[in-house]
Short mmCIF file of N, CA and C in Angstrom, two decimals:
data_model
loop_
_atom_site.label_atom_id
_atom_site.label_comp_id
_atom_site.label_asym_id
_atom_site.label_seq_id
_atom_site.Cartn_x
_atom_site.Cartn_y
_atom_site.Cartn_z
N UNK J 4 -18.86 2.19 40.54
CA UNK J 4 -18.10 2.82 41.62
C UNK J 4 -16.81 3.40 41.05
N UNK J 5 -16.70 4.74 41.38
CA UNK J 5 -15.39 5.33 40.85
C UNK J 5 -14.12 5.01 41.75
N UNK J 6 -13.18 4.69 40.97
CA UNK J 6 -11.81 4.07 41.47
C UNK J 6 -10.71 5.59 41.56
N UNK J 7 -10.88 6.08 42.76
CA UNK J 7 -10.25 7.17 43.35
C UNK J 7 -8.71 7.19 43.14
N UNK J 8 -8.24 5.85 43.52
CA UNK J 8 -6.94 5.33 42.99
C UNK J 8 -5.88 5.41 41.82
N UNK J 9 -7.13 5.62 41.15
CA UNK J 9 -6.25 5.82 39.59
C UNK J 9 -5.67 7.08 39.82
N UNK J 10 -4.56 6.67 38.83
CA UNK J 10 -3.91 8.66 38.92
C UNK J 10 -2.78 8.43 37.54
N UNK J 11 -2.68 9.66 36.96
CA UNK J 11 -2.60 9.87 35.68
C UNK J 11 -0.72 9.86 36.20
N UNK J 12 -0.33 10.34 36.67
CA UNK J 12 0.89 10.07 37.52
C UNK J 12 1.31 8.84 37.68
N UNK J 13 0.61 7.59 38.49
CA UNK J 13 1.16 6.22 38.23
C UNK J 13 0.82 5.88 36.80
N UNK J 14 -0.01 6.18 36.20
CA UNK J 14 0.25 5.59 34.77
C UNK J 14 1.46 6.14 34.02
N UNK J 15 1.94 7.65 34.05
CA UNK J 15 2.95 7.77 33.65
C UNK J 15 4.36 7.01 34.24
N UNK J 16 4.26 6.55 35.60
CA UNK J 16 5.56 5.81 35.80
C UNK J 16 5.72 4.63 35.45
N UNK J 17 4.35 3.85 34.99
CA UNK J 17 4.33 2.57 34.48
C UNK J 17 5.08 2.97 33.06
N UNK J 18 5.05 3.89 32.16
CA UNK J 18 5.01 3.62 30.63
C UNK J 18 6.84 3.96 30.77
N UNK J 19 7.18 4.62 31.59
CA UNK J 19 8.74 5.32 32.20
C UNK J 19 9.25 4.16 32.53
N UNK J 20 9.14 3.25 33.27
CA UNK J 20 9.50 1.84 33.39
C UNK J 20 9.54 1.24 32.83
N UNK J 21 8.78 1.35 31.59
CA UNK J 21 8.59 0.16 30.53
C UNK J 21 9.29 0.94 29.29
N UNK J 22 9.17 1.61 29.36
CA UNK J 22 10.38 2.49 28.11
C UNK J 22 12.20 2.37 29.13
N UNK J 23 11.96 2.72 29.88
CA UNK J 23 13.61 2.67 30.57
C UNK J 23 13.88 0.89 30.28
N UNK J 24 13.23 -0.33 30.65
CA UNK J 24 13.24 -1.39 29.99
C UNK J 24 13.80 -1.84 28.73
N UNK J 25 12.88 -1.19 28.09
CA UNK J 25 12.97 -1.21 26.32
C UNK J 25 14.30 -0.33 26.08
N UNK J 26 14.83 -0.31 26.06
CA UNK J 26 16.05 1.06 26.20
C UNK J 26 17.37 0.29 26.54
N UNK J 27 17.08 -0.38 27.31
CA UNK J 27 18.18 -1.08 28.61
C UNK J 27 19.08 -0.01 29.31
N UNK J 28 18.26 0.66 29.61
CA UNK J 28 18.91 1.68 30.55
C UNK J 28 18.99 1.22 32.13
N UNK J 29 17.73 0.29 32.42
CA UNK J 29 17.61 -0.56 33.33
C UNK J 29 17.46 -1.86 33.05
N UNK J 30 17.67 -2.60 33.88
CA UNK J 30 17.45 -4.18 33.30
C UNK J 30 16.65 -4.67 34.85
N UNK J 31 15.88 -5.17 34.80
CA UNK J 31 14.53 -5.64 35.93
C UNK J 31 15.10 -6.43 36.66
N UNK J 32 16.23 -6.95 36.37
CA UNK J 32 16.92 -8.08 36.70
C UNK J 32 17.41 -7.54 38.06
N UNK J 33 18.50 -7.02 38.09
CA UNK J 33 18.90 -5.80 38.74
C UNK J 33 18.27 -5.38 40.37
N UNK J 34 16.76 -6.18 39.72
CA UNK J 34 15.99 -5.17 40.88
C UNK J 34 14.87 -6.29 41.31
N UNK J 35 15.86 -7.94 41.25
CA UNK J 35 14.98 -8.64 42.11
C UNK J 35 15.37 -9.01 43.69
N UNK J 36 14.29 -8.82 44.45
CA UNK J 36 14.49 -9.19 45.99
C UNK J 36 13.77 -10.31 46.08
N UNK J 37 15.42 -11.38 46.80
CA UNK J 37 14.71 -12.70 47.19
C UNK J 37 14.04 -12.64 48.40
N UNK J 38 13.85 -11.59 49.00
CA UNK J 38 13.06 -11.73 50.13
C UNK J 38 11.40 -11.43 49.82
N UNK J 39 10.96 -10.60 48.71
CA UNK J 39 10.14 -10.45 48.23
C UNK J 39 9.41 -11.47 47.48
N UNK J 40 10.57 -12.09 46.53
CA UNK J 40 10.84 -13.04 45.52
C UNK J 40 9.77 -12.34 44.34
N UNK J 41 9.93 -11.33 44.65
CA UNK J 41 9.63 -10.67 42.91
C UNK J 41 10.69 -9.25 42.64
N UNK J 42 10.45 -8.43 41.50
CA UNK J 42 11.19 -7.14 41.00
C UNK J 42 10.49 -5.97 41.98
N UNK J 43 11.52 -5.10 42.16
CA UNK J 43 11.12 -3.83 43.46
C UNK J 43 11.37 -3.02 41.98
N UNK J 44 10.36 -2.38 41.43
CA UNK J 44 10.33 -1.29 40.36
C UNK J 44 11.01 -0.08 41.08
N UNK J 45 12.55 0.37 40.38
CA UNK J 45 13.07 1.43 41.18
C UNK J 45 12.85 2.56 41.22
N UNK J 46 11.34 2.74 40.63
CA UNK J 46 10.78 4.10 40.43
C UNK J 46 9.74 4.01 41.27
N UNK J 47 9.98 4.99 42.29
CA UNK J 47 9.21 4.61 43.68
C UNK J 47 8.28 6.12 44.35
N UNK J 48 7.56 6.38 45.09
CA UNK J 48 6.77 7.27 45.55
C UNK J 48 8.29 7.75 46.65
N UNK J 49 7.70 9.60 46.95
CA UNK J 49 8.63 9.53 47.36
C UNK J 49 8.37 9.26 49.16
N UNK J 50 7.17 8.92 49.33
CA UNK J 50 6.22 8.26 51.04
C UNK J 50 7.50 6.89 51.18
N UNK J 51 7.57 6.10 49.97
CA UNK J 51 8.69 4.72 50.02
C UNK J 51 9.65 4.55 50.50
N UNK J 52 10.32 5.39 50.02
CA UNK J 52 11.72 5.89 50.16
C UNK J 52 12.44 5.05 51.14
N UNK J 53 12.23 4.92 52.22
CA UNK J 53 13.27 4.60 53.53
C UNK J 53 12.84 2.86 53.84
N UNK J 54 11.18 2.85 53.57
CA UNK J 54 10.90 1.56 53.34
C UNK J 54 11.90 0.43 52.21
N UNK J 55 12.07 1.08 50.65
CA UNK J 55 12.29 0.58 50.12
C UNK J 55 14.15 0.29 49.89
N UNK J 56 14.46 1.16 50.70
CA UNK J 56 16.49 1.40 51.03
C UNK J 56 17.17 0.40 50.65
N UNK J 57 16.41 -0.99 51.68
CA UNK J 57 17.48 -2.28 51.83
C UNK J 57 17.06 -2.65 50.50
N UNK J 58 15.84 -2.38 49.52
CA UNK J 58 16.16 -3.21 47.90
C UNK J 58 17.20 -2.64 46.81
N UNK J 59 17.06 -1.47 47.57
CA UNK J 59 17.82 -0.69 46.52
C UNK J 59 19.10 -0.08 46.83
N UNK J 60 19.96 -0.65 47.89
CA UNK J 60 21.03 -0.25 48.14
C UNK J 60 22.56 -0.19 47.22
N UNK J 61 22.58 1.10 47.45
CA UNK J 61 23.95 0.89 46.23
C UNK J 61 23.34 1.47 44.68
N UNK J 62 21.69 1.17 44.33
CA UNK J 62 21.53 0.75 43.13
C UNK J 62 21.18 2.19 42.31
N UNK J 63 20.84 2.67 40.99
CA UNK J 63 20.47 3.62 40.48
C UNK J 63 19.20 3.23 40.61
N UNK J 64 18.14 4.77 41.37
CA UNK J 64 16.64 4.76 41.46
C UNK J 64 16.03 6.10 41.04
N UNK J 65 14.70 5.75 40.64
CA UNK J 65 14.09 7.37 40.59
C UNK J 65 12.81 7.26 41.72
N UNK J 66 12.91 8.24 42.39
CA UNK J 66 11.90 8.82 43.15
C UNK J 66 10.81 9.94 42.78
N UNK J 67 9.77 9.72 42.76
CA UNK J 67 8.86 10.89 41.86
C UNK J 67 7.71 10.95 43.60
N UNK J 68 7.35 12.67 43.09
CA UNK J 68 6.29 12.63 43.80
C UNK J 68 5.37 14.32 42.96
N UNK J 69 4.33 14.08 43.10
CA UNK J 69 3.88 15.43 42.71
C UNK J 69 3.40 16.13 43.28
N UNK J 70 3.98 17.85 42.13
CA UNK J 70 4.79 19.13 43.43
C UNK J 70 3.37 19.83 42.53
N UNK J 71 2.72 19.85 41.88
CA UNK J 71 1.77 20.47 41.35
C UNK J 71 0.41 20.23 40.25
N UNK J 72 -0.54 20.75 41.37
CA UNK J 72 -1.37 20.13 40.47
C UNK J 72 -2.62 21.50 40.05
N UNK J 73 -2.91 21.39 38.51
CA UNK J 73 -4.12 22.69 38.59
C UNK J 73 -5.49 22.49 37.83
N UNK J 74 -6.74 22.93 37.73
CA UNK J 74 -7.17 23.41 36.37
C UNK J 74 -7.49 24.83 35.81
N UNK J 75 -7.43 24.39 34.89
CA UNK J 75 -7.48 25.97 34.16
C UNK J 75 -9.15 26.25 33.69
N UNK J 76 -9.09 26.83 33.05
CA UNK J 76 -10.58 27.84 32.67
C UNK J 76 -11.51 26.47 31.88
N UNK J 77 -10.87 25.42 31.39
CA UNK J 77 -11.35 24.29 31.30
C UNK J 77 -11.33 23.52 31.62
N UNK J 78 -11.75 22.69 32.87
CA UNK J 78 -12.05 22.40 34.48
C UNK J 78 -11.59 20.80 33.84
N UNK J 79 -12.21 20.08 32.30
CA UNK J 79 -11.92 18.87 32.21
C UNK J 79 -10.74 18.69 32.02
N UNK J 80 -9.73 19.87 32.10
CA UNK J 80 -8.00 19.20 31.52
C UNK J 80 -7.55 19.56 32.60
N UNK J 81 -7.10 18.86 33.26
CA UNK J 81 -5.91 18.73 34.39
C UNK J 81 -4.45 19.07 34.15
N UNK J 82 -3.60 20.11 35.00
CA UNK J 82 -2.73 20.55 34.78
C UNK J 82 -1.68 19.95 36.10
N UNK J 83 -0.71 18.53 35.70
CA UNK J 83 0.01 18.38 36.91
C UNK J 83 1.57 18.82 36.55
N UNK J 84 2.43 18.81 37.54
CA UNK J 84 3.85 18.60 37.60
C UNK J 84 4.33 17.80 38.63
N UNK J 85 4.80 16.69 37.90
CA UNK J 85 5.55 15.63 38.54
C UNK J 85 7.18 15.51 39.03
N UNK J 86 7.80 15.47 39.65
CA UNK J 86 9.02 15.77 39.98
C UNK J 86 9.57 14.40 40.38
N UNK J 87 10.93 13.95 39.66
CA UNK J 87 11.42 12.73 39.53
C UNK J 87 12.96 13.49 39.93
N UNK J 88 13.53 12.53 41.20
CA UNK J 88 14.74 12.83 41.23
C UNK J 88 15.91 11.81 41.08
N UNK J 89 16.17 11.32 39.99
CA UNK J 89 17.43 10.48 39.93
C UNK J 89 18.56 10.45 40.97
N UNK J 90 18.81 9.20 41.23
CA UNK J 90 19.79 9.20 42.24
C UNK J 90 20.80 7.87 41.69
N UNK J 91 21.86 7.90 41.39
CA UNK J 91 22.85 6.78 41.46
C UNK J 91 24.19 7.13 41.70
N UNK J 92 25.02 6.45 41.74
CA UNK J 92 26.64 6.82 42.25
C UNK J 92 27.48 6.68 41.46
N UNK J 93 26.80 6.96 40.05
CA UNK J 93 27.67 7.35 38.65
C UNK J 93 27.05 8.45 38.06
N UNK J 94 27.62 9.01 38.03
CA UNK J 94 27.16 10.58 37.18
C UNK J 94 26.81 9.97 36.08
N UNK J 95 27.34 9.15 35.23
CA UNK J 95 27.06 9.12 33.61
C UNK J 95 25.37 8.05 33.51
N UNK J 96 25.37 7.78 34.37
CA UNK J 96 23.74 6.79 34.59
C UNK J 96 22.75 7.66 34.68
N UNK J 97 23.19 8.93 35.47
CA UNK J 97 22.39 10.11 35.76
C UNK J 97 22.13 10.90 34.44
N UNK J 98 23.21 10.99 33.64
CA UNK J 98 23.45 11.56 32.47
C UNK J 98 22.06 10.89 31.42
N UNK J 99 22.22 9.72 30.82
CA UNK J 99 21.76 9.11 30.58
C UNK J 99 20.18 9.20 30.86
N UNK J 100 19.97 8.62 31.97
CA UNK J 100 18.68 8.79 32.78
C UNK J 100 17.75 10.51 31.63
N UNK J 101 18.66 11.13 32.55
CA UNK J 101 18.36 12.36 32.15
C UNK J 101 17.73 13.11 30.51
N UNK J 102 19.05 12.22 29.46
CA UNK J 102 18.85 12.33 28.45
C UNK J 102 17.88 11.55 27.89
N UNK J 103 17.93 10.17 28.43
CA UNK J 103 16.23 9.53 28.22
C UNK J 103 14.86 9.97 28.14
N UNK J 104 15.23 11.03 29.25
CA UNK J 104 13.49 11.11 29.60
C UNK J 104 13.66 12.91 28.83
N UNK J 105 14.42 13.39 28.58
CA UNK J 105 14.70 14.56 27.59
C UNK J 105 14.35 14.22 26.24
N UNK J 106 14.95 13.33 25.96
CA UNK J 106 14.30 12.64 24.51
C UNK J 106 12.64 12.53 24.59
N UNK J 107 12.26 11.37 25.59
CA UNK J 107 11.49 11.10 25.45
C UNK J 107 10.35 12.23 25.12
N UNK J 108 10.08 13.09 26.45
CA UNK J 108 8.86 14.27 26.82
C UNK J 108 9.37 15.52 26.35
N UNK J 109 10.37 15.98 25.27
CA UNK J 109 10.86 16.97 23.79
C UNK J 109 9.77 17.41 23.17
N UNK J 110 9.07 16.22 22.95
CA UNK J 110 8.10 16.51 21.76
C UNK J 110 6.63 16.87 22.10
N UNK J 111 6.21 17.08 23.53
CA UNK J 111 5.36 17.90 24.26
C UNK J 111 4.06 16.94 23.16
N UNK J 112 3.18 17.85 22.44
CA UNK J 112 2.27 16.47 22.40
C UNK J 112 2.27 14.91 21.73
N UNK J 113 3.79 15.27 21.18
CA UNK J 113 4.07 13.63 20.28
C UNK J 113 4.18 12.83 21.29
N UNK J 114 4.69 13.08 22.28
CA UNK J 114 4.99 12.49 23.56
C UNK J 114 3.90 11.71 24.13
N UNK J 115 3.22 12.66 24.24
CA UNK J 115 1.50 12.31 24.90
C UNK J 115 0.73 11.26 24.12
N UNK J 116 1.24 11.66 22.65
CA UNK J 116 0.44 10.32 21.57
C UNK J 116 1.56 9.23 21.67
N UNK J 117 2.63 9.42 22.28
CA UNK J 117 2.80 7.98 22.82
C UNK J 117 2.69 7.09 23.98
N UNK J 118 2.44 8.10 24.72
CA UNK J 118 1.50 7.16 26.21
C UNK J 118 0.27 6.82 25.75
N UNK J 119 -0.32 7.95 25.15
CA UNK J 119 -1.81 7.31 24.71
C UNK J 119 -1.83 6.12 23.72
N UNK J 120 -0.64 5.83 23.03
CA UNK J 120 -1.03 4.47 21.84
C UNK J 120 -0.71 3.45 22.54
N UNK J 121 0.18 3.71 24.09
CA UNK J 121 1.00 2.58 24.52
C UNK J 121 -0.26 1.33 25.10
N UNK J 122 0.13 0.33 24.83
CA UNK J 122 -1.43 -0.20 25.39
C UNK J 122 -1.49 -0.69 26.79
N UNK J 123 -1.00 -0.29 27.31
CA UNK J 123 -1.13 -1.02 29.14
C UNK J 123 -1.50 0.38 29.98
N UNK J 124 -1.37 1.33 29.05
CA UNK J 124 -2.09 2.55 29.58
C UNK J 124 -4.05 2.58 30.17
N UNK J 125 -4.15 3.31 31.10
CA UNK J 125 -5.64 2.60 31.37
C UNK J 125 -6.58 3.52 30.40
N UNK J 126 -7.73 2.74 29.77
CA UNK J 126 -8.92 3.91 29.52
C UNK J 126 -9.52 4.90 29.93
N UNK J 127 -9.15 5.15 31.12
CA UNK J 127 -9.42 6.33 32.23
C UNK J 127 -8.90 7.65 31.26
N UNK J 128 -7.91 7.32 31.12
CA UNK J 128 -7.04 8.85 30.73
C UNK J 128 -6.57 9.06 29.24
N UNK J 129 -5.98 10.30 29.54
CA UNK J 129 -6.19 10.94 27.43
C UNK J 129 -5.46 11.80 28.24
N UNK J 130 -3.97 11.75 27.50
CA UNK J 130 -3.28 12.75 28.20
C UNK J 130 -3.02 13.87 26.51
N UNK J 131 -2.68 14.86 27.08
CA UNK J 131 -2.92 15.95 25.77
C UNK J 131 -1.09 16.29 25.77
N UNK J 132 -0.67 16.84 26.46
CA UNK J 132 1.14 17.24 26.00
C UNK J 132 1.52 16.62 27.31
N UNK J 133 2.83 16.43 27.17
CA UNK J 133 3.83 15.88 28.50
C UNK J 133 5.84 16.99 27.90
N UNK J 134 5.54 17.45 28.94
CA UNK J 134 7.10 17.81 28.52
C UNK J 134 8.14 18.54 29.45
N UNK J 135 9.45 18.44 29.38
CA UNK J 135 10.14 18.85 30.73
C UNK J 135 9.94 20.06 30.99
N UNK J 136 9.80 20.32 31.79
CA UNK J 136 9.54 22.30 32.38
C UNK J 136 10.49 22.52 33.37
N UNK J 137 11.39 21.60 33.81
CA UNK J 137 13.00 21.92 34.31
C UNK J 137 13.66 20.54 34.61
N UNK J 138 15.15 21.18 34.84
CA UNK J 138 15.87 20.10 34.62
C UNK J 138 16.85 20.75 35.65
N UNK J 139 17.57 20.14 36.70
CA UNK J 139 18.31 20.53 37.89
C UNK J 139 20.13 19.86 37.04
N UNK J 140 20.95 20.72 37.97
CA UNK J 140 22.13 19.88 37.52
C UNK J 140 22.49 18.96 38.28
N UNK J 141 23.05 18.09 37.85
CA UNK J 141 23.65 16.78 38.81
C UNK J 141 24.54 17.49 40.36
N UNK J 142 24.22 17.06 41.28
CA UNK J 142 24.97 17.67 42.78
C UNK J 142 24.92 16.32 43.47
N UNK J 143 25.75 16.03 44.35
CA UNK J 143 25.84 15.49 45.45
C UNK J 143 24.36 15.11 46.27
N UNK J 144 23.91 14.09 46.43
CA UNK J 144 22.78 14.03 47.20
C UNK J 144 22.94 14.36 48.74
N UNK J 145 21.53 15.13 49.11
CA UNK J 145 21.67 15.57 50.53
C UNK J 145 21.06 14.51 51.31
N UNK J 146 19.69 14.25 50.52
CA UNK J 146 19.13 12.45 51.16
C UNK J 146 20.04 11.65 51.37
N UNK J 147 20.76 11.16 50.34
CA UNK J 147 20.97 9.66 50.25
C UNK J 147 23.17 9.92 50.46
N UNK J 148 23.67 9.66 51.48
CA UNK J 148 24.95 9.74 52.04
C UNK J 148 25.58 8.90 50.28
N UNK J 149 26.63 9.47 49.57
CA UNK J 149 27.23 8.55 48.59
C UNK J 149 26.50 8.70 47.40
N UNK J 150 25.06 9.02 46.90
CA UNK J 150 24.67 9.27 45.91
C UNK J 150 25.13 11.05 45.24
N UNK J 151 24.92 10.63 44.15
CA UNK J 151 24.42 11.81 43.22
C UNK J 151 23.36 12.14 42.78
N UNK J 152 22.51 13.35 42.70
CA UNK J 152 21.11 13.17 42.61
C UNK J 152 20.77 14.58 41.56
N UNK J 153 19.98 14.50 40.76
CA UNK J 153 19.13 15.41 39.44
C UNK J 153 17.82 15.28 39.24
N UNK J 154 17.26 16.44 39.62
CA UNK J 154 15.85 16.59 39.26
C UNK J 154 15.04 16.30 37.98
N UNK J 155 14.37 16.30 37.70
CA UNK J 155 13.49 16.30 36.60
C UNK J 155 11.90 16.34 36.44
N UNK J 156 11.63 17.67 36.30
CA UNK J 156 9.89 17.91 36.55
C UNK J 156 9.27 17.92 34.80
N UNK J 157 8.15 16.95 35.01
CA UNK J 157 7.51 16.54 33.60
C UNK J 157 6.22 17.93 33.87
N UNK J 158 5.59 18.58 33.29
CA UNK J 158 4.53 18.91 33.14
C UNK J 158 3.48 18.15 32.47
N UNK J 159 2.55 17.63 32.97
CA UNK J 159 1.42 17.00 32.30
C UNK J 159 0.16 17.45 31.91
N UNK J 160 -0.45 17.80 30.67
CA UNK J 160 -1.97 17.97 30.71
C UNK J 160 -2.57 16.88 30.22
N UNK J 161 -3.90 16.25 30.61
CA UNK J 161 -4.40 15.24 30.68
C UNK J 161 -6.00 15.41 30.92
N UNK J 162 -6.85 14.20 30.35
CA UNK J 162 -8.05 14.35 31.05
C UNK J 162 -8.49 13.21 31.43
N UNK J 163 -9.43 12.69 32.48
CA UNK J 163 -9.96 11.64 33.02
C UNK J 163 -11.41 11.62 32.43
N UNK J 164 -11.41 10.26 32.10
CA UNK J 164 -12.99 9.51 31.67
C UNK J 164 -14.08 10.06 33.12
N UNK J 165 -14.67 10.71 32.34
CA UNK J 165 -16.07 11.51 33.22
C UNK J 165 -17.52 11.26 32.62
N UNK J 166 -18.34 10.86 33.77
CA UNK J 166 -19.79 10.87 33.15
C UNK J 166 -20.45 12.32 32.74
N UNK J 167 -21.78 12.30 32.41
CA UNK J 167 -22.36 13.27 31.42
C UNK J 167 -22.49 14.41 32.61
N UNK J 168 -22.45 14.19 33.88
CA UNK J 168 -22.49 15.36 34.84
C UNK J 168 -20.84 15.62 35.35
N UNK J 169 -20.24 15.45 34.94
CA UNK J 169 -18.64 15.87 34.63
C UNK J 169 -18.12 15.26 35.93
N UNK J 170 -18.53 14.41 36.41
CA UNK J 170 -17.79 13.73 37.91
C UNK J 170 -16.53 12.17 36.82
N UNK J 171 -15.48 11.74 37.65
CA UNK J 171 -14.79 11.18 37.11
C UNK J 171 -15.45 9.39 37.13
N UNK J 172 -15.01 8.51 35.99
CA UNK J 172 -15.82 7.08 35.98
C UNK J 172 -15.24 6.26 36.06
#
């Protein structure tokens, strides 16, 4: 039975979480709710948003949702763009943030061979380049009253594990 669920998108926010981790740009700590009594990962859909407010009040979060998706003349590589908008109430976290994930997705397919070596990545996917295709300047948030907020759209090409009649597995 094919698992519809998967999406090459949450796997990229898992490896973004776990590199912002490794980094200490975030610390997990940060982002436990005793009402939950586990970690609220502050990289959230952007459907969450208003649900997730009272964990993350005050706190630096990224919100992603995706603004584009295509294929091209070769139907097995998937063409998305993901859009992540940083929000915290220090410009220089934003800064940071920013320059993180600039570092990181620079190197368009080195990038990609490092989601693909990372191992908590699923077997489903084989992503081919990842890299920024814009970058907004830091402004005043219009959502969030008190934040500061900066875009950041990843372009992704990728392909999903497919059986011999090209449907996904």
């Amino acid at each position: 039975m094919v698992n519809y669920k998967l999406d090459a998108m949450l796997e990229l926010r898992k490896y973004i979480w776990k590199r912002l981790k490794d980094t200490d740009i975030f610390n997990e700590d940060d982002y436990y709710s005793e009402n939950i009594g586990d970690i609220t990962v502050p990289i959230i859909p952007v459907q969450q948003v208003a649900e997730l407010n009272q964990f993350l009040s005050g706190k630096k979060h990224i919100v992603y949702d995706k603004i584009g998706m295509s294929y091209e003349d070769l139907w097995a590589i998937c063409c998305e763009q993901i859009l992540f908008t940083i929000y915290s109430t220090d410009v220089s976290e934003i800064n940071e943030i920013r320059n993180f994930m600039t570092d990181e997705f620079r190197r368009v397919d080195e990038s990609a061979k490092d989601v693909n070596n990372w191992v908590d990545l699923s077997n489903k996917f084989k992503f081919y380049s990842i890299f920024i295709a814009d970058i907004s300047p830091t402004e005043p948030s219009q959502e969030m009253e008190g934040f500061l907020s900066a875009d950041i759209v990843l372009e992704i090409k990728y392909s999903r594990a497919a059986g011999a009649n090209g449907r996904f597995i």
